[in-house]
C-alpha positions as YAML, in Angstrom:
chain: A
units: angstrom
residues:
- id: 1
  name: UNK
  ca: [0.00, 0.00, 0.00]
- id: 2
  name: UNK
  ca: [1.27, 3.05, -1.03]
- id: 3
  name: UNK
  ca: [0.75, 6.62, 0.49]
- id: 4
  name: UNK
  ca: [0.01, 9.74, -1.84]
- id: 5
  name: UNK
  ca: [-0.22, 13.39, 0.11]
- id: 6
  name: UNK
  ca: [-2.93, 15.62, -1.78]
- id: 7
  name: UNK
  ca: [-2.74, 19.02, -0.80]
- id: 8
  name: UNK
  ca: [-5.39, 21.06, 0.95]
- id: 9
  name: UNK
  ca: [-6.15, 23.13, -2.09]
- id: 10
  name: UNK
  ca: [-6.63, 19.45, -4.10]
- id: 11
  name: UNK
  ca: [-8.65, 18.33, -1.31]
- id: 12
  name: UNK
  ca: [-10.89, 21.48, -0.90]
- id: 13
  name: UNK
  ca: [-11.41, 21.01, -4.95]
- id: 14
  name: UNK
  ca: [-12.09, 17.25, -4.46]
- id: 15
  name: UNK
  ca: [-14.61, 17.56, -1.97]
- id: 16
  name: UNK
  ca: [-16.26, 20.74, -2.92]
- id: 17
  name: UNK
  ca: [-18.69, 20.37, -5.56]
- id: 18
  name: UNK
  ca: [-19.41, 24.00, -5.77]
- id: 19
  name: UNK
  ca: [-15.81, 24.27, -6.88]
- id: 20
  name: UNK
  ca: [-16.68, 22.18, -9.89]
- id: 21
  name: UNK
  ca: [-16.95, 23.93, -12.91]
- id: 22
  name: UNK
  ca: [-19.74, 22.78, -15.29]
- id: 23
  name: UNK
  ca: [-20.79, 24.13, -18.91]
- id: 24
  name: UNK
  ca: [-22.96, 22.48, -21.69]
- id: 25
  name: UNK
  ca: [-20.49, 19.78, -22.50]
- id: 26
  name: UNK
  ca: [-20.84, 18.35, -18.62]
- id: 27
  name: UNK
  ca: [-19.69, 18.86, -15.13]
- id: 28
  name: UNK
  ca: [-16.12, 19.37, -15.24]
- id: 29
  name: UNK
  ca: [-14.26, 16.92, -12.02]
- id: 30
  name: UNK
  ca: [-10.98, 17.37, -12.38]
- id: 31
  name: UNK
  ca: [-8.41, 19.02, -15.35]
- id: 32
  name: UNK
  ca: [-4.78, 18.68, -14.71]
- id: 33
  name: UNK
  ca: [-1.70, 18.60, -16.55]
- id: 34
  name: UNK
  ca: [0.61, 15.61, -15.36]
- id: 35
  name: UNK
  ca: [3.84, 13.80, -15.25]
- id: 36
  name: UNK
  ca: [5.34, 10.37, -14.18]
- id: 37
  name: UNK
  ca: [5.81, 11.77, -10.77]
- id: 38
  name: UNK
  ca: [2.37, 12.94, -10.37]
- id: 39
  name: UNK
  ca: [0.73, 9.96, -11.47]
- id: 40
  name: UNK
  ca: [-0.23, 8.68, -7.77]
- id: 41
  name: UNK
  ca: [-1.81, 11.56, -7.07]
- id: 42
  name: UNK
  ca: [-3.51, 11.28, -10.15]
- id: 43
  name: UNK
  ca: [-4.88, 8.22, -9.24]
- id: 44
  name: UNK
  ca: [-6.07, 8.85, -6.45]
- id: 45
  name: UNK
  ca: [-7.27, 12.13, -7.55]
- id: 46
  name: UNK
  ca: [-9.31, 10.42, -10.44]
- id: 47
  name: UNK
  ca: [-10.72, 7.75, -8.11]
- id: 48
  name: UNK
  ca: [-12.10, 10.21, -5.67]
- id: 49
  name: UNK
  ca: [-14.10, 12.09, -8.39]
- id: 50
  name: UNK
  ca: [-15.23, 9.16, -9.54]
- id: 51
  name: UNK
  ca: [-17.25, 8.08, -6.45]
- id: 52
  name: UNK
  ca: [-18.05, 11.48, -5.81]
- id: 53
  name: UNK
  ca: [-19.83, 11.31, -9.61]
- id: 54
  name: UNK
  ca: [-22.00, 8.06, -8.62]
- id: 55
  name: UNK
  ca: [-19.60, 5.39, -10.23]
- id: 56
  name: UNK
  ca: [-19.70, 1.94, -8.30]
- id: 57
  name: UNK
  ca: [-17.09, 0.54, -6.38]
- id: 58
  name: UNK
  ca: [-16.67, -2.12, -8.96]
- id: 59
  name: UNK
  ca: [-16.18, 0.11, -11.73]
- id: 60
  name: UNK
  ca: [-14.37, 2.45, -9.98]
- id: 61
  name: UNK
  ca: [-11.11, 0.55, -10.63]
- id: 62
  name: UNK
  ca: [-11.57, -0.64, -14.35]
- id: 63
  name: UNK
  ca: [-11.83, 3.35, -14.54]
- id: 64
  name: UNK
  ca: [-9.32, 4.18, -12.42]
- id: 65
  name: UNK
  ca: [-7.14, 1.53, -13.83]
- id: 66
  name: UNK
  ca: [-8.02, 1.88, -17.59]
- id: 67
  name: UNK
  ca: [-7.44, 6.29, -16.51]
- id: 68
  name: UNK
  ca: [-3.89, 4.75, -15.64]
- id: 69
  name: UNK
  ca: [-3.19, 2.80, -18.67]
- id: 70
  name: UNK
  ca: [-3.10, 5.69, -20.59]
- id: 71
  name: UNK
  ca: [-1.97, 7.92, -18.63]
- id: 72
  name: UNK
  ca: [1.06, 6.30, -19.17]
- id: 73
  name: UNK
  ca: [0.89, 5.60, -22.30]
- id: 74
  name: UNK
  ca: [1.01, 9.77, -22.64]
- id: 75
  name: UNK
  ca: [4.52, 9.57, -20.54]
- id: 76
  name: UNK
  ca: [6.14, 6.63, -22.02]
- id: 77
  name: UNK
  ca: [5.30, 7.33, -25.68]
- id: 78
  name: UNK
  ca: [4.62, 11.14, -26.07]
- id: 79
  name: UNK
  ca: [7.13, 13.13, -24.62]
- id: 80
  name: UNK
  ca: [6.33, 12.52, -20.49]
- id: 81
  name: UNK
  ca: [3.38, 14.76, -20.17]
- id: 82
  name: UNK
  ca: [0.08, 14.70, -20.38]
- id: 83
  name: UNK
  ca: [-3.20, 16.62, -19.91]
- id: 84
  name: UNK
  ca: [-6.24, 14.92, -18.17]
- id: 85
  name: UNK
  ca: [-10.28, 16.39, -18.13]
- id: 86
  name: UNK
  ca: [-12.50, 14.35, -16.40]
- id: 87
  name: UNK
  ca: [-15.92, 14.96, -16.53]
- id: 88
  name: UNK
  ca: [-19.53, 13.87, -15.76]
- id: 89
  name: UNK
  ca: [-22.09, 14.00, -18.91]
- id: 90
  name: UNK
  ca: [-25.27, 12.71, -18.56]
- id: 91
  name: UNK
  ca: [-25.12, 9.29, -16.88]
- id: 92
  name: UNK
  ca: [-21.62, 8.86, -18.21]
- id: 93
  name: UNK
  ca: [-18.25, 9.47, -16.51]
- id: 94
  name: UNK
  ca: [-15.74, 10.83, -19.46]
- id: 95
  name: UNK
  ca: [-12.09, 11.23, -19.07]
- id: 96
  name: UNK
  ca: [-9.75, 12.99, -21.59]
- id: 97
  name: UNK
  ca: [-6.53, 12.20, -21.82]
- id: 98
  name: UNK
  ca: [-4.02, 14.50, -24.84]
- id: 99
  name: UNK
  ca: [-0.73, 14.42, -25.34]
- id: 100
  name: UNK
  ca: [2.17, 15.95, -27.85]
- id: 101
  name: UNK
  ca: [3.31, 13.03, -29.29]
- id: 102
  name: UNK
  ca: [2.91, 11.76, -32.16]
- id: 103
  name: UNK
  ca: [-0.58, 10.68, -32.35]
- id: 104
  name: UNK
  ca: [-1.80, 7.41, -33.15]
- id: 105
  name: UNK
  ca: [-5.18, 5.71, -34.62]
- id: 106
  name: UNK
  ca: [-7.49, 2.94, -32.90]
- id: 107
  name: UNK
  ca: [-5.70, 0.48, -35.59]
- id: 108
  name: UNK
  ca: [-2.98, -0.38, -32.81]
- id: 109
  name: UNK
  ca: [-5.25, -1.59, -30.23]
- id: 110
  name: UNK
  ca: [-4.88, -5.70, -30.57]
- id: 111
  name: UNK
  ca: [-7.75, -7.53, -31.54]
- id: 112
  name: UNK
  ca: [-7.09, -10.30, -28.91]
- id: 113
  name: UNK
  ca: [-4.46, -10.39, -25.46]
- id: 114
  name: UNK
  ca: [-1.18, -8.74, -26.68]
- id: 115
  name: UNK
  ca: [1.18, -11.68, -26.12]
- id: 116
  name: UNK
  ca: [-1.20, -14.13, -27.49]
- id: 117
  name: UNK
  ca: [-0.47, -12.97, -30.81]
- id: 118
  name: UNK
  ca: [3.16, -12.02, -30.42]
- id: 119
  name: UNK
  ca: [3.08, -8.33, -30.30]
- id: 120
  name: UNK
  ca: [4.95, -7.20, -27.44]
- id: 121
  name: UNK
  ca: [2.57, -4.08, -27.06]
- id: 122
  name: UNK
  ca: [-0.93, -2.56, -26.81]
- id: 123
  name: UNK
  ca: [-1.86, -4.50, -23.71]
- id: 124
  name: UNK
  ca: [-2.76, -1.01, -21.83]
- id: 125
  name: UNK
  ca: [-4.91, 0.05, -24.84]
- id: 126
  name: UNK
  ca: [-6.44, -3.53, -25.31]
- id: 127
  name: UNK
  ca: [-7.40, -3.73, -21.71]
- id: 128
  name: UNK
  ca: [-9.44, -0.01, -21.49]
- id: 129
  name: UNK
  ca: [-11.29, -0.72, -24.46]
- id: 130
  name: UNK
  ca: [-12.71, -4.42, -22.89]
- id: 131
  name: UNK
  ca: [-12.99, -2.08, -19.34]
- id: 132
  name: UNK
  ca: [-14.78, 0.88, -20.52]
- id: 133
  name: UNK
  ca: [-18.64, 1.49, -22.06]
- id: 134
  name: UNK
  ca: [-16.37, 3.46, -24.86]
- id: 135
  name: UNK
  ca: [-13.09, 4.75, -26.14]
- id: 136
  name: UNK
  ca: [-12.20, 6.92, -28.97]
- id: 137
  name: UNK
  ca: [-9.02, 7.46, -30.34]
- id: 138
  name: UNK
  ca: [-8.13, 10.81, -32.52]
- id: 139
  name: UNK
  ca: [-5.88, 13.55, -33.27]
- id: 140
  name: UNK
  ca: [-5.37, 16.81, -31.12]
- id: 141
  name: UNK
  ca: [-3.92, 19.66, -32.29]
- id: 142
  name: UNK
  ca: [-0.73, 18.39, -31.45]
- id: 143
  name: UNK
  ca: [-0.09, 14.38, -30.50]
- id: 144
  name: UNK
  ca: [-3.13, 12.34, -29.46]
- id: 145
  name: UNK
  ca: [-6.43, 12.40, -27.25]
- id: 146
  name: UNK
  ca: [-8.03, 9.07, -26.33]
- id: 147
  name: UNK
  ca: [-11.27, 9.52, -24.92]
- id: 148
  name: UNK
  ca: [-13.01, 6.84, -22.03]
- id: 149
  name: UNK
  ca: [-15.98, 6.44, -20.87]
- id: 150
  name: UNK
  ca: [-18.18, 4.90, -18.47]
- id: 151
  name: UNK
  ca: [-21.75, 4.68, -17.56]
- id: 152
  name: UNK
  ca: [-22.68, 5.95, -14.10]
- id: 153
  name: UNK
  ca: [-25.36, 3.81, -13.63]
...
């Protein structure tokens, strides 16, 4: 087990929903930019909106965990940082993650277990799209945004 500090601002943020920001496109969470060091906090920052939005327990971790997946996949293959908006719309919980790499297309996500099949990558991809109610790959202005989702209910 593994101990992340948040920061009395974060927390105030977290636990505030008045501090949430919404608009026409949904009740904003949570919008951070992020690195490998920060990705704890993420976490746990992402998993705390999350039952604060109405997700289940169960859930809660294929979200957190599929959040996670890419996540890194922003660090590890597009320059170290990324940029996260998570969201509530409707009876879905939507996270956004972009990056500045080099973008990619929904063509690299494995049709069956990476390994199985001899590639050696895509198992982070592979798993949030068999977690998640949907995921949608496409180009930013600059790199990549994959888009999750989940239904709240």
């Amino acid at each position: 087990m593994s101990l992340v500090l948040v920061t009395k601002r974060e927390a105030l943020v977290l636990a505030d929903p008045r501090r949430r920001s919404a608009d026409r496109a949904g009740e904003h969470l949570l919008h951070r930019r992020f690195t490998a060091d920060e990705l704890p906090r993420l976490r746990v920052q992402v998993e705390e909106c999350a039952a604060w939005a109405g997700l289940s327990e169960t859930r809660r971790g294929d979200f957190v965990l599929a959040v996670d997946e890419i996540a890194n996949n922003a660090i590890e293959h597009a320059g170290g940082t990324g940029s996260l908006l998570l969201r509530r719309i409707g009876d879905e919980l939507e996270c956004r993650i972009s990056d500045s790499g080099p973008g990619f297309s929904e063509d690299v996500i494995p049709r069956i277990l990476p390994g199985l099949d001899g590639a050696t990558s895509g198992r982070g991809l592979w798993l949030t799209q068999l977690v998640t109610d949907r995921l949608v790959i496409s180009a930013g202005a600059v790199g990549a945004v994959v888009t999750l989702a989940m239904r709240l209910r």
